[in-house]
Short mmCIF file of C-alpha atoms (C1' of nucleotides) and ligand atoms in Angstrom, two decimals:
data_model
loop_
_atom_site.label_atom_id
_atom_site.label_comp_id
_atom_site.label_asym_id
_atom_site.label_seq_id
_atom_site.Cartn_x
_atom_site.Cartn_y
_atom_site.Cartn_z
CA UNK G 1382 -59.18 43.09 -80.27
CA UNK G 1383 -57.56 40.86 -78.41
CA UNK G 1384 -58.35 38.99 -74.86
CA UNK G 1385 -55.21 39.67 -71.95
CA UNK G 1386 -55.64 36.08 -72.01
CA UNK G 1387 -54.88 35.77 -75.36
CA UNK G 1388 -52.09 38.33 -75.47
CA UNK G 1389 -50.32 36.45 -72.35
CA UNK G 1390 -49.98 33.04 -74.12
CA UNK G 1391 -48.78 34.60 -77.16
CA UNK G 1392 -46.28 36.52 -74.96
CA UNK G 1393 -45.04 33.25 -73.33
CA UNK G 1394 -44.64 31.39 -76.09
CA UNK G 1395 -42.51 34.13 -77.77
CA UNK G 1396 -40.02 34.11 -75.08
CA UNK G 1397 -40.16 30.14 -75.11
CA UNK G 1398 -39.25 30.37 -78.33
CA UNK G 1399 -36.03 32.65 -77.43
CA UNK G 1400 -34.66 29.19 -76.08
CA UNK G 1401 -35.76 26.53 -77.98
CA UNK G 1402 -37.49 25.97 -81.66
CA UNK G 1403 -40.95 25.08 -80.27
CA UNK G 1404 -42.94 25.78 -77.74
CA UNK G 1405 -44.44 22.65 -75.55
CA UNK G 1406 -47.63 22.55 -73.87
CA UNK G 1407 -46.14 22.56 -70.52
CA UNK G 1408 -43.84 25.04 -71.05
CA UNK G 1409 -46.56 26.86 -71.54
CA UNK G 1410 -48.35 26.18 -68.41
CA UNK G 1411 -45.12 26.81 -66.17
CA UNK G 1412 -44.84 30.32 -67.80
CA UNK G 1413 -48.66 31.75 -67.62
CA UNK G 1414 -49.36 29.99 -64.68
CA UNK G 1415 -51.89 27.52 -65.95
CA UNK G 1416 -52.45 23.89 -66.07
CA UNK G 1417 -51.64 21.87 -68.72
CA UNK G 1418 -55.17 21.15 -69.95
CA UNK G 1419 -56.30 24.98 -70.28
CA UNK G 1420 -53.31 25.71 -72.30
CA UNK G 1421 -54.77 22.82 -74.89
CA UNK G 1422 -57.67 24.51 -75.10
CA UNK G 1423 -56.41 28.09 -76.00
CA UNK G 1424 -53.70 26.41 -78.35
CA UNK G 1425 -56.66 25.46 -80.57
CA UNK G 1426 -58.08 28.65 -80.20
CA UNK G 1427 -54.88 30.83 -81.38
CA UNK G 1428 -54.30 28.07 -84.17
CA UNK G 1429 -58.12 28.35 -85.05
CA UNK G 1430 -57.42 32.78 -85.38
CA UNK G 1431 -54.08 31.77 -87.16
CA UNK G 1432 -51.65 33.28 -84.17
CA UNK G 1433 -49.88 30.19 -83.97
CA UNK G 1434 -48.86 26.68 -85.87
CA UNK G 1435 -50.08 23.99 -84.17
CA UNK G 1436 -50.35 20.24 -84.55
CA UNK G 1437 -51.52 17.56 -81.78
CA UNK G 1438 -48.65 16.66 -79.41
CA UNK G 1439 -46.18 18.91 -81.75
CA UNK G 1440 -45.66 21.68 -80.08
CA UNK G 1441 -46.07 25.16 -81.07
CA UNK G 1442 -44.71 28.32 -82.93
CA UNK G 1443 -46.38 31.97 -83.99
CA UNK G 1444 -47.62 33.15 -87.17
CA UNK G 1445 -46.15 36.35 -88.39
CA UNK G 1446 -49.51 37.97 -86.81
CA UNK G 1447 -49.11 36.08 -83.88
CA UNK G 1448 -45.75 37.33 -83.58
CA UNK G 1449 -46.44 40.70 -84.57
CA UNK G 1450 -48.70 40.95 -81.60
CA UNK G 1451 -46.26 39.29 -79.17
CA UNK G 1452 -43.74 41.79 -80.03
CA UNK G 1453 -46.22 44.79 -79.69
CA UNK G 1454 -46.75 43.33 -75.57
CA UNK G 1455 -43.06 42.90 -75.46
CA UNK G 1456 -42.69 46.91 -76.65
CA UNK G 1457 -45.62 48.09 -74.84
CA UNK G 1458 -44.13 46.35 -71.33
CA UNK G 1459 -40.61 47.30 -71.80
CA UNK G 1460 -41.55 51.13 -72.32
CA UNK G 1461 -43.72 51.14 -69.62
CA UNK G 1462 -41.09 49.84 -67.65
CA UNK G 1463 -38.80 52.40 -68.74
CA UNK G 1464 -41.48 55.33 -68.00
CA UNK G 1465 -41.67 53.89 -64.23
CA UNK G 1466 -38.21 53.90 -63.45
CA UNK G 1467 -36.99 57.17 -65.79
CA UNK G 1468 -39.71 59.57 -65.08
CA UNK G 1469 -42.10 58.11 -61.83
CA UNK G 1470 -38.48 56.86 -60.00
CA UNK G 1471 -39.21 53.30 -59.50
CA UNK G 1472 -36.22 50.92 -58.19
CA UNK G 1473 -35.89 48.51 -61.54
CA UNK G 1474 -37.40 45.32 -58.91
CA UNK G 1475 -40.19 47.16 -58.72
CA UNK G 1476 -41.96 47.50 -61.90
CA UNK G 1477 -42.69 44.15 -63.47
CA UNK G 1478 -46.07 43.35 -61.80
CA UNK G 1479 -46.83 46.86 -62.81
CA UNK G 1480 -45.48 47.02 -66.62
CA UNK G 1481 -47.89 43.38 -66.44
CA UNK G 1482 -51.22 45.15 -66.34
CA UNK G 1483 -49.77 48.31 -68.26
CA UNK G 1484 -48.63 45.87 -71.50
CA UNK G 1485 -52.42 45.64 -72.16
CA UNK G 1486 -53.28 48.55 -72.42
CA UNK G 1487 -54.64 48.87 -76.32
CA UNK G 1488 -53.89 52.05 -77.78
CA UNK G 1489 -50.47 51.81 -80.06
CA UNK G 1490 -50.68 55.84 -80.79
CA UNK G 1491 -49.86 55.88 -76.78
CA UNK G 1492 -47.56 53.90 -77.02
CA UNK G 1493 -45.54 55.41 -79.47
CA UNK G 1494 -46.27 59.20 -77.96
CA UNK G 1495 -44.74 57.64 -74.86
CA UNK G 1496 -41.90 56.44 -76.89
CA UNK G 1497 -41.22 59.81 -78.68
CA UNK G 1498 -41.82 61.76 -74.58
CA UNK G 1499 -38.72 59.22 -73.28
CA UNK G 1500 -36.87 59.72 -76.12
CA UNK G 1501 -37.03 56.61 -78.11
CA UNK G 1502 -35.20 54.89 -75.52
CA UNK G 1503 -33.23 51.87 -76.82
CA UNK G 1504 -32.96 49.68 -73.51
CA UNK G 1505 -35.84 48.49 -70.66
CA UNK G 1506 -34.57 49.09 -67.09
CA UNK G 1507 -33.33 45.44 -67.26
CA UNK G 1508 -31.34 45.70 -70.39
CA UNK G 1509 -33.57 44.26 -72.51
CA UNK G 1510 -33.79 45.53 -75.77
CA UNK G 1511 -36.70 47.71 -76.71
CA UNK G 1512 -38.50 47.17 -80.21
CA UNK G 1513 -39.46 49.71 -82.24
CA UNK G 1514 -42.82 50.78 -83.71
CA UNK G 1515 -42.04 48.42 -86.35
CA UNK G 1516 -41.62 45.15 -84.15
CA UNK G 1517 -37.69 45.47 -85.01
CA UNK G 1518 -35.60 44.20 -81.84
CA UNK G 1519 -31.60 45.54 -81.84
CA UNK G 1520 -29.72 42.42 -81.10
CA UNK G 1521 -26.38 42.55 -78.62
CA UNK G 1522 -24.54 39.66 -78.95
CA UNK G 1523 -24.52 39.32 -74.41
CA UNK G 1524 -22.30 36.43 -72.80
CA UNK G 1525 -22.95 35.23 -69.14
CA UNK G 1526 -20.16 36.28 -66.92
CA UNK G 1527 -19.93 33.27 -65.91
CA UNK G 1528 -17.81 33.05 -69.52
CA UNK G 1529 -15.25 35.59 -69.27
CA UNK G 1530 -12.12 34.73 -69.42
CA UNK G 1531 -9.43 35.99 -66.62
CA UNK G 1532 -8.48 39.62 -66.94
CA UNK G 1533 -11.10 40.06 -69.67
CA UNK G 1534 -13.24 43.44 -69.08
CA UNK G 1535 -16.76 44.06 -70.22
CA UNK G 1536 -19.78 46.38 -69.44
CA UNK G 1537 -22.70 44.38 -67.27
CA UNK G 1538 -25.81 44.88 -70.28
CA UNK G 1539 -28.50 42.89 -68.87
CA UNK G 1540 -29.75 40.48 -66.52
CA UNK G 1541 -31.18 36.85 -67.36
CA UNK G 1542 -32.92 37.08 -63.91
CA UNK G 1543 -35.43 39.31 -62.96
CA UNK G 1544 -36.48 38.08 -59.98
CA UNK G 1545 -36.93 41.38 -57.44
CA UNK G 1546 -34.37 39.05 -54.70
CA UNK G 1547 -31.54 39.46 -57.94
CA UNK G 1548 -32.14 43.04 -58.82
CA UNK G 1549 -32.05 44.18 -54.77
CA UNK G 1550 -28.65 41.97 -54.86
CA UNK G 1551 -27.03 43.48 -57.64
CA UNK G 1552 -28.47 47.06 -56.62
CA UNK G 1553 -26.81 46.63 -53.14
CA UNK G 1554 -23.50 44.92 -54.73
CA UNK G 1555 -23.71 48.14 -57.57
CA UNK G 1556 -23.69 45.69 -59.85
CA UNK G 1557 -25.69 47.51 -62.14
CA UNK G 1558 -25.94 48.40 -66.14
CA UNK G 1559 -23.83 50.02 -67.63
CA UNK G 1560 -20.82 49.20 -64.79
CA UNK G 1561 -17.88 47.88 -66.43
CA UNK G 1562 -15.94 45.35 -64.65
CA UNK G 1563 -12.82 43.31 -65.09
CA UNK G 1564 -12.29 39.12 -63.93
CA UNK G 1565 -9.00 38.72 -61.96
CA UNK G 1566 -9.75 35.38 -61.07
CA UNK G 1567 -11.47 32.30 -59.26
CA UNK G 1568 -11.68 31.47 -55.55
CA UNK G 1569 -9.97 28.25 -54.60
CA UNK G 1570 -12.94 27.06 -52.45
CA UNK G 1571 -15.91 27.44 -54.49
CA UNK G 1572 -14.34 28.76 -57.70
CA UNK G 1573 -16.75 32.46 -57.38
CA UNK G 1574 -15.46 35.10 -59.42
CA UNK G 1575 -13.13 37.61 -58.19
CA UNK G 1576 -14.61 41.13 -60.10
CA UNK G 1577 -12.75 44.57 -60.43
CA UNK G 1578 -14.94 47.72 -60.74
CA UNK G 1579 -12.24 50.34 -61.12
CA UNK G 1580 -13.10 51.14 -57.13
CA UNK G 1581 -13.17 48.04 -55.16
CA UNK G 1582 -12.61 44.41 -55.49
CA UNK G 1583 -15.05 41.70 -54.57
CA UNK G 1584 -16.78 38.09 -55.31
CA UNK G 1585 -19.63 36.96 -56.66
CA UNK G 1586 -21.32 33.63 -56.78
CA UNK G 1587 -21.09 31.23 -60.08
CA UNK G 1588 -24.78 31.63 -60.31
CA UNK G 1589 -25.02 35.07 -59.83
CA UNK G 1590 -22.51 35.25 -62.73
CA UNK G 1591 -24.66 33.08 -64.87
CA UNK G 1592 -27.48 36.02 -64.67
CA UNK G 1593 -25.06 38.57 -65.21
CA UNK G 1594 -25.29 39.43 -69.07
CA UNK G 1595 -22.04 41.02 -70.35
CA UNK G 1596 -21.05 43.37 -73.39
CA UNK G 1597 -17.35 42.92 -74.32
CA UNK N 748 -58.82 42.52 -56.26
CA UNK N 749 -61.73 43.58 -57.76
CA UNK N 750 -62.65 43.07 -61.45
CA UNK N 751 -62.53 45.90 -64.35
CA UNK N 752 -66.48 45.11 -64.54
CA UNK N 753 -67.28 45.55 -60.53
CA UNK N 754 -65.19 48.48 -60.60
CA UNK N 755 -67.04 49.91 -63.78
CA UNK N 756 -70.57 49.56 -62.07
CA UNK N 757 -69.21 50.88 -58.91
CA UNK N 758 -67.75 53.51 -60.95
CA UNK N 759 -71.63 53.76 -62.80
CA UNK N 760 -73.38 54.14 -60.02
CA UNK N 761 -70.75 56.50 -57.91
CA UNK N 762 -71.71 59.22 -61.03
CA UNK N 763 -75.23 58.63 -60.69
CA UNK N 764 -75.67 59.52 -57.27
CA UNK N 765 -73.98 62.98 -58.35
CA UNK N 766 -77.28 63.75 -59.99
CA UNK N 767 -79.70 61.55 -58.23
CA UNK N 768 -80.66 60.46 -54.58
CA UNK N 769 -80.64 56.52 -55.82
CA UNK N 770 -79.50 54.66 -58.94
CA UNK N 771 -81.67 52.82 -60.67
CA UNK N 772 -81.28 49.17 -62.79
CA UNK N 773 -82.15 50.65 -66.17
CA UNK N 774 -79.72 53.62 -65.26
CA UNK N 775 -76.98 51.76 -64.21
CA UNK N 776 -77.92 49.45 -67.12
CA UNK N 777 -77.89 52.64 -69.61
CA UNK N 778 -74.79 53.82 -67.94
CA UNK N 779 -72.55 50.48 -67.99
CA UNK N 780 -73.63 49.11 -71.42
CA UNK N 781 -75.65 46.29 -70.42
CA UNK N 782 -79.24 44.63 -70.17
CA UNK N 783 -81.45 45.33 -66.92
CA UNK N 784 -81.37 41.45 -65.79
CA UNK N 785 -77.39 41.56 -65.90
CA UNK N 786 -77.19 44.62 -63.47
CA UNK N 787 -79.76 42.98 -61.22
CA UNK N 788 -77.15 39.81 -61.57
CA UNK N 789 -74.08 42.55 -60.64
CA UNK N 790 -76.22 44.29 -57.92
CA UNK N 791 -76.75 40.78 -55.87
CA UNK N 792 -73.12 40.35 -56.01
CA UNK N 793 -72.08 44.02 -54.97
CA UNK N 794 -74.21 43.89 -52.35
CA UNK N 795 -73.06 40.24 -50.97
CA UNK N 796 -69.74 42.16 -50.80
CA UNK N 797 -71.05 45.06 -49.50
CA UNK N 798 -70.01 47.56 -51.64
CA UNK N 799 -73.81 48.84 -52.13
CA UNK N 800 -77.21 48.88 -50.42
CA UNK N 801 -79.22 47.24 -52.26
CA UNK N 802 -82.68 46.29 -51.88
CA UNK N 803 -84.86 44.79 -54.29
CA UNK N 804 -87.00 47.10 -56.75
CA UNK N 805 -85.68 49.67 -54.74
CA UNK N 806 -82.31 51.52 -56.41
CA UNK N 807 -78.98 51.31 -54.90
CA UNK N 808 -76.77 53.41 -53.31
CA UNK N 809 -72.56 52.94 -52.48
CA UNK N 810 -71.56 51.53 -49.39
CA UNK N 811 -68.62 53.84 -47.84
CA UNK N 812 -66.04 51.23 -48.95
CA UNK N 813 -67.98 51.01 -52.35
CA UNK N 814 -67.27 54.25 -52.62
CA UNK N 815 -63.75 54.63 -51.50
CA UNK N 816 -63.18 52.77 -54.61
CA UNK N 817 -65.21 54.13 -56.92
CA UNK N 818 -63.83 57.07 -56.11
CA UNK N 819 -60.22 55.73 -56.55
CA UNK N 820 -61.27 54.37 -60.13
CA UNK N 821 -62.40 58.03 -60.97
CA UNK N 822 -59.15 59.51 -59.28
CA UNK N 823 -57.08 57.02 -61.59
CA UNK N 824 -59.00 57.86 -64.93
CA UNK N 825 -58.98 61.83 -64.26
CA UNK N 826 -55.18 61.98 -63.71
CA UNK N 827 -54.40 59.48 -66.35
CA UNK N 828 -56.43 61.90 -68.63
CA UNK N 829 -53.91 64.68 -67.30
CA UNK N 830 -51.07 62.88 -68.37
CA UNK N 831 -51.80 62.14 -71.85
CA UNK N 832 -53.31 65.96 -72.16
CA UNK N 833 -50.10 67.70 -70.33
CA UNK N 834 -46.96 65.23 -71.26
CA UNK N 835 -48.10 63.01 -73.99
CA UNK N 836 -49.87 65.83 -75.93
CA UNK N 837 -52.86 64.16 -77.02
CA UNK N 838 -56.24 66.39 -77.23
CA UNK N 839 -58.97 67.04 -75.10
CA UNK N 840 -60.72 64.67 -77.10
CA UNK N 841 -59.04 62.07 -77.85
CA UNK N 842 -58.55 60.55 -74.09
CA UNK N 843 -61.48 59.48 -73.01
CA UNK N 844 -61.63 55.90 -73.97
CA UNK N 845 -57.56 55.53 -72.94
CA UNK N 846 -58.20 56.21 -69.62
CA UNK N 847 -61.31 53.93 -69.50
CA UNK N 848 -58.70 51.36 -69.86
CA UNK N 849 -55.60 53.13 -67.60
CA UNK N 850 -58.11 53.78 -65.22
CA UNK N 851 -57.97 49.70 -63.90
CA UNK N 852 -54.15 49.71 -63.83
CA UNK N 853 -54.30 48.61 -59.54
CA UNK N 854 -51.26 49.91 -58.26
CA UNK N 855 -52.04 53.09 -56.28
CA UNK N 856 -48.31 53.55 -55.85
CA UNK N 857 -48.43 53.96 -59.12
CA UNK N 858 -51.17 56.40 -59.47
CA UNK N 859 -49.51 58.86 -56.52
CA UNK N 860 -45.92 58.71 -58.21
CA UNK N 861 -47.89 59.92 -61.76
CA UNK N 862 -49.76 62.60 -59.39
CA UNK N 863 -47.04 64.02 -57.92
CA UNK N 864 -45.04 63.33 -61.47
CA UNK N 865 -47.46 66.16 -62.27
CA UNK N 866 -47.27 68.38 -59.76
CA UNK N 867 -50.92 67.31 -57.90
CA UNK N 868 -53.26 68.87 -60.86
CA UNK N 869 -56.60 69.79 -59.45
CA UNK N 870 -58.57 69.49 -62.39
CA UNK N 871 -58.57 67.06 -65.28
CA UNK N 872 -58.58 68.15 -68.88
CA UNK N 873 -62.09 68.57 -69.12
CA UNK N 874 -62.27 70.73 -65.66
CA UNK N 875 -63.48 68.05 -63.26
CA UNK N 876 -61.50 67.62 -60.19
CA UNK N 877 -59.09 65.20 -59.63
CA UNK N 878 -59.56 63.49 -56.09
CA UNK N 879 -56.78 63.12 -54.19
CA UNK N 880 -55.16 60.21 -52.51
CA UNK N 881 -57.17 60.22 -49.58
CA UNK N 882 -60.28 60.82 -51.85
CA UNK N 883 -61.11 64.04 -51.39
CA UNK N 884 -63.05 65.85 -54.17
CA UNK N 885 -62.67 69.63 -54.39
CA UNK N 886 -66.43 71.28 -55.35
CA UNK N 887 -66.33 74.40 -57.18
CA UNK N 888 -69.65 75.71 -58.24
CA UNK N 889 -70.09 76.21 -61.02
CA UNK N 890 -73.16 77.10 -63.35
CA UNK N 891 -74.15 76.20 -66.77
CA UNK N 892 -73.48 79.68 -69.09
CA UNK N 893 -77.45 79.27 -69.94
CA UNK N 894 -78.31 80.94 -66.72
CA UNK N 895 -75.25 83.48 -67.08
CA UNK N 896 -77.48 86.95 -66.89
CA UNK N 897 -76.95 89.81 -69.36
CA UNK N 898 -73.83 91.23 -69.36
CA UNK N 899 -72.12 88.97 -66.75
CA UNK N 900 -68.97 87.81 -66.74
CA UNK N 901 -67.36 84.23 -65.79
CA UNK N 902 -64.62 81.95 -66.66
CA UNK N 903 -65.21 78.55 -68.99
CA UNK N 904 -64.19 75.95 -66.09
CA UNK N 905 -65.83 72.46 -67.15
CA UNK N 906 -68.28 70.52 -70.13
CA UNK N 907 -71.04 68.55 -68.97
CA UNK N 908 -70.93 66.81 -72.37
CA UNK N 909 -67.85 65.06 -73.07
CA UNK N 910 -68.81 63.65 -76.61
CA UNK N 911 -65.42 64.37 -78.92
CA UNK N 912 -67.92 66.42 -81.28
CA UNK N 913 -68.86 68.82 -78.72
CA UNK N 914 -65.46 69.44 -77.36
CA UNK N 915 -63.69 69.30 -81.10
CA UNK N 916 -66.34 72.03 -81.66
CA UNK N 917 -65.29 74.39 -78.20
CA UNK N 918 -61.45 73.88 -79.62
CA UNK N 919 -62.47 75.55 -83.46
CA UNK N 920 -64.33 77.90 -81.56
CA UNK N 921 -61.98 79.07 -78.79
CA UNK N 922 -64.38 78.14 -75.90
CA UNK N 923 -61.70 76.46 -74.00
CA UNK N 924 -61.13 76.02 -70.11
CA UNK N 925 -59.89 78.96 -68.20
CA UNK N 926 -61.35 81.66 -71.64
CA UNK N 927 -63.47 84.71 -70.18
CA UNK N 928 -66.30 85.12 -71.19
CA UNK N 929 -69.36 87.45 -71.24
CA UNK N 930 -73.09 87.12 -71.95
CA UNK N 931 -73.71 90.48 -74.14
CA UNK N 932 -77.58 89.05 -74.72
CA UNK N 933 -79.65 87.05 -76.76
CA UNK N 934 -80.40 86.70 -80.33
CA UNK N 935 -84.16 87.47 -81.51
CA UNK N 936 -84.66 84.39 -84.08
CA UNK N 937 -83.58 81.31 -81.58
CA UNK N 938 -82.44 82.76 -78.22
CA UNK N 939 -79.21 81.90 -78.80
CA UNK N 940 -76.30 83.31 -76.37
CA UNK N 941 -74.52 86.49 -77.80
CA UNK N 942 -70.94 86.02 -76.37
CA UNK N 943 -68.31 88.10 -75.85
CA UNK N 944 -64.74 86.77 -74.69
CA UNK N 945 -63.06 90.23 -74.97
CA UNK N 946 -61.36 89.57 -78.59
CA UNK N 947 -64.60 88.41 -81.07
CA UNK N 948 -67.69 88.69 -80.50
CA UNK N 949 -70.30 85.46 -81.57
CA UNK N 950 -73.27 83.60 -80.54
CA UNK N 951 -73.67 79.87 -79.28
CA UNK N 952 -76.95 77.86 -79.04
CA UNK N 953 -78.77 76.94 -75.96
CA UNK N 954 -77.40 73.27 -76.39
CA UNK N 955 -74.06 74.77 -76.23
CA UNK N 956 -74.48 77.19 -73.75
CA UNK N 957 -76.26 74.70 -71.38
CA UNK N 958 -72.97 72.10 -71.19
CA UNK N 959 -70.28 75.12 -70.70
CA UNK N 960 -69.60 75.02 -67.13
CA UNK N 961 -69.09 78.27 -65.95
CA UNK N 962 -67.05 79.78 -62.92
CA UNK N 963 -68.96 83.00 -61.88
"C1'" DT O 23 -39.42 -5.00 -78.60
"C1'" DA O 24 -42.19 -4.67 -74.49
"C1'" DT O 25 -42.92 -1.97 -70.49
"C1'" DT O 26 -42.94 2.04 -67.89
"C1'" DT O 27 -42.98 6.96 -67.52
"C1'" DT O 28 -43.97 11.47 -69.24
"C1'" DT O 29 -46.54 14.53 -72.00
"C1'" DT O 30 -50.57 15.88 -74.11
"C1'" DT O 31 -55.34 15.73 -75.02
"C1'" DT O 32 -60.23 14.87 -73.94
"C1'" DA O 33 -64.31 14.85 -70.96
"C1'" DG O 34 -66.93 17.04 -67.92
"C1'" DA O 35 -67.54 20.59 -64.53
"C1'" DC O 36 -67.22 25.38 -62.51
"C1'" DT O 37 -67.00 30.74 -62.41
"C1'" DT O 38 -67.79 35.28 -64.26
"C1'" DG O 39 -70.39 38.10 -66.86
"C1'" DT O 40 -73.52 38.38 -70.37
"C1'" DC O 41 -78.01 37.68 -72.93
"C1'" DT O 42 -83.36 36.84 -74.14
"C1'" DA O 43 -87.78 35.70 -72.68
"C1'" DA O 44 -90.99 35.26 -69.11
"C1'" DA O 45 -92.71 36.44 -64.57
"C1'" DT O 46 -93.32 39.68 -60.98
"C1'" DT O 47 -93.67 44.10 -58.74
"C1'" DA O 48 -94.34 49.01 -58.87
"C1'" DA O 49 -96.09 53.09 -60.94
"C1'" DT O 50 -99.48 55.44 -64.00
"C1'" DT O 51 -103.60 56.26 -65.97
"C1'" DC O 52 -108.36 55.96 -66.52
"C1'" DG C 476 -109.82 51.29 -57.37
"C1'" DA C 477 -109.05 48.59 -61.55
"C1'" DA C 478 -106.49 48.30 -65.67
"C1'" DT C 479 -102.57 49.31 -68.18
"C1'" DT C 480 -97.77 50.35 -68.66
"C1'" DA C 481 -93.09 50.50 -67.09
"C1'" DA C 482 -89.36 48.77 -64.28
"C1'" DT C 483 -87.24 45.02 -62.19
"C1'" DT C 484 -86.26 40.37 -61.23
"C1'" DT C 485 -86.05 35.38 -62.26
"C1'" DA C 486 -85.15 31.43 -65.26
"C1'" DG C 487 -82.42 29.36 -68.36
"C1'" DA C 488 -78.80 29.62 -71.70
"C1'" DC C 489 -74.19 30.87 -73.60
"C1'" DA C 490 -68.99 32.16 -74.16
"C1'" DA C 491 -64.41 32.56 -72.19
"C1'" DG C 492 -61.22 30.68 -69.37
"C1'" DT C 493 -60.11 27.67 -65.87
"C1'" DC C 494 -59.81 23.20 -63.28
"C1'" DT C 495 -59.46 17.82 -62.06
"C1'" DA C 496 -59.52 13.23 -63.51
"C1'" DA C 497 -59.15 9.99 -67.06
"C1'" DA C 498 -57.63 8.54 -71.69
"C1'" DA C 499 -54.40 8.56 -75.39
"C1'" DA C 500 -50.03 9.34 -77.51
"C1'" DA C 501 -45.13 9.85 -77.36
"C1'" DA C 502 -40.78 9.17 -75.24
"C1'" DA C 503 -37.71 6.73 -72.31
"C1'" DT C 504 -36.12 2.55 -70.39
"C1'" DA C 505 -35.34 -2.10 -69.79
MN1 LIG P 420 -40.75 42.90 -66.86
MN1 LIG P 421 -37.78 44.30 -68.12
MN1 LIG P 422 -63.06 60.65 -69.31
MN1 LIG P 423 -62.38 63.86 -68.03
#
DNA sequence: TATTTTTTTTAGACTTGTCTAAATTAATTC
DNA sequence: GAATTAATTTAGACAAGTCTAAAAAAAATA
């Protein structure tokens, strides 16, 4: 059907497109890892097979087909992911590199019987938000912790970094989904957030709030 | 690490040698898909990495650590097979060409978690035996039901044809893995196998009979 | 607006794995 | 043993995906 090659820039420039409203050549690089010159070249290929919309130094965006298939990587990795820590007991920093290789595998009548043997789960390991058979994403509307305001409470939903270093953090810190904490305040020094868990009270960093993604 | 191709002509040539003392170019060539003069390409490269002896316009065989992984690829495809048989539900027939895709996922953290995820199966869905991790292959041995005698009496433990039409026909007819079976004689028109397997009595063809594995 | 910097594209080359056609070696047959 | 046939290898080409270096376009700055 498609190359992994293929199915990797179209993955990338979906999640570019998350952040911004098109996707630039070097944005594209920095995410699959390639140089700036290669990614020309396959942007004229997925605009010659209609995946994506692109015009000379304009950036780009996805078709509905290139977007359909972007979303079916997106389902296929988050459900893997999901499978590795729920049934095979994976730590949630482990299973990226895995879910990676596992995204491409072809079949979607696996994929879904792996849906329907987890239970249609609604949420990868990391929070993010599993779509269905039909390419349909739930959307939470998340805020950074970094933005609650004193004495507000919340449930930690998601992370915005998925580096393994983060996840062992948070793990260690129990910082984990589905926690609900409470701001009480701000250091004076460095102006870290002072968290409640219903146990204990602690700190954490500005930027560890930033990648802290809460539900309030 | 090593490509999906090397790892399907390793993978090629590792089943060869089952039935032969060397594998040949146009076997290999036969086996992977491909044209004689890109095997002899492959060969020169497998050998320069030593994963084969090779010598020229003599055959090849697997070099120990050629096949330590060939026998790791067909570790990975048999228990992937298990999985989508056992949890996933899929048929007998239908997983073939699934796990000629799982079977080049790399992690073998991976593949151990799924094994013991199952409960270390022995044998795959279509009765060959699943390695284990330190590739070791369990040999039953069996015999093909043509040279069952009269009257004796064995249990259906493997197919040496693993074409969906032959096995779609063992499911309509019952002659699944682990059924009893017994040889009540021969038919007088074609010589086909008069079966018994202690409910019905009916007869299979010598095709038939000669790719049911039988364990005596 | 002119100049400098950044971004993007083009040109040309390399790697992996494949092919067809031709040449070579080995095996069969007469 | 010579001639024919079959198997294997070599030669040369191609497609996909990548790279570096250079050119072109766009954006930023003076
Ligand atoms: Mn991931
Ligand atoms: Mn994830
Ligand atoms: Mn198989
Ligand atoms: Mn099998």
């Amino acid at each position: 059907m498609h190359s992994f090659t293929e199915e990797n820039y179209l993955k990338a420039i979906f999640h570019l497109l998350l952040k911004t409203q098109s996707a630039t050549t070097n944005e594209i690089a920095a995410a699959t890892g390639t140089k700036a010159a290669s990614v020309t070249d396959m942007l004229k290929k997925l605009a010659e097979k209609k995946l994506i919309n692109y015009a000379r130094y304009q950036g780009v965006t996805l078709t509905d087909s290139g977007e359909r298939i972007a979303v079916g990587i997106v389902r296929k990795h988050r459900l893997w992911e999901h499978f590795l820590v729920d049934k095979l007991k994976f730590k949630w920093d482990e299973v990226h590199e895995m879910a990676e290789e596992l995204e491409h595998i072809s079949s979607t009548e696996l994929i879904n019987r792996l849906d329907e043997f987890m239970g249609h789960p609604q949420f990868d390991p990391h929070g993010d938000p599993i779509p269905d058979c039909n390419g349909r994403i739930s959307n939470q509307h998340l805020q950074s912790a970094l933005h609650l305001k004193k004495d507000q409470t919340g449930k930690i939903a998601a992370v915005a970094d998925h580096s393994p270093a983060f996840l062992q953090y948070l793990e260690k810190t129990q910082l984990t989904i589905g926690q609900t904490i409470t701001v009480t305040g701000l250091t004076d020094y460095d102006m870290a957030l002072v968290l409640n868990n219903s146990q204990n009270e602690f700190n954490i960093s500005r930027e560890v709030a930033k990648n802290l993604l809460i539900l309030v």
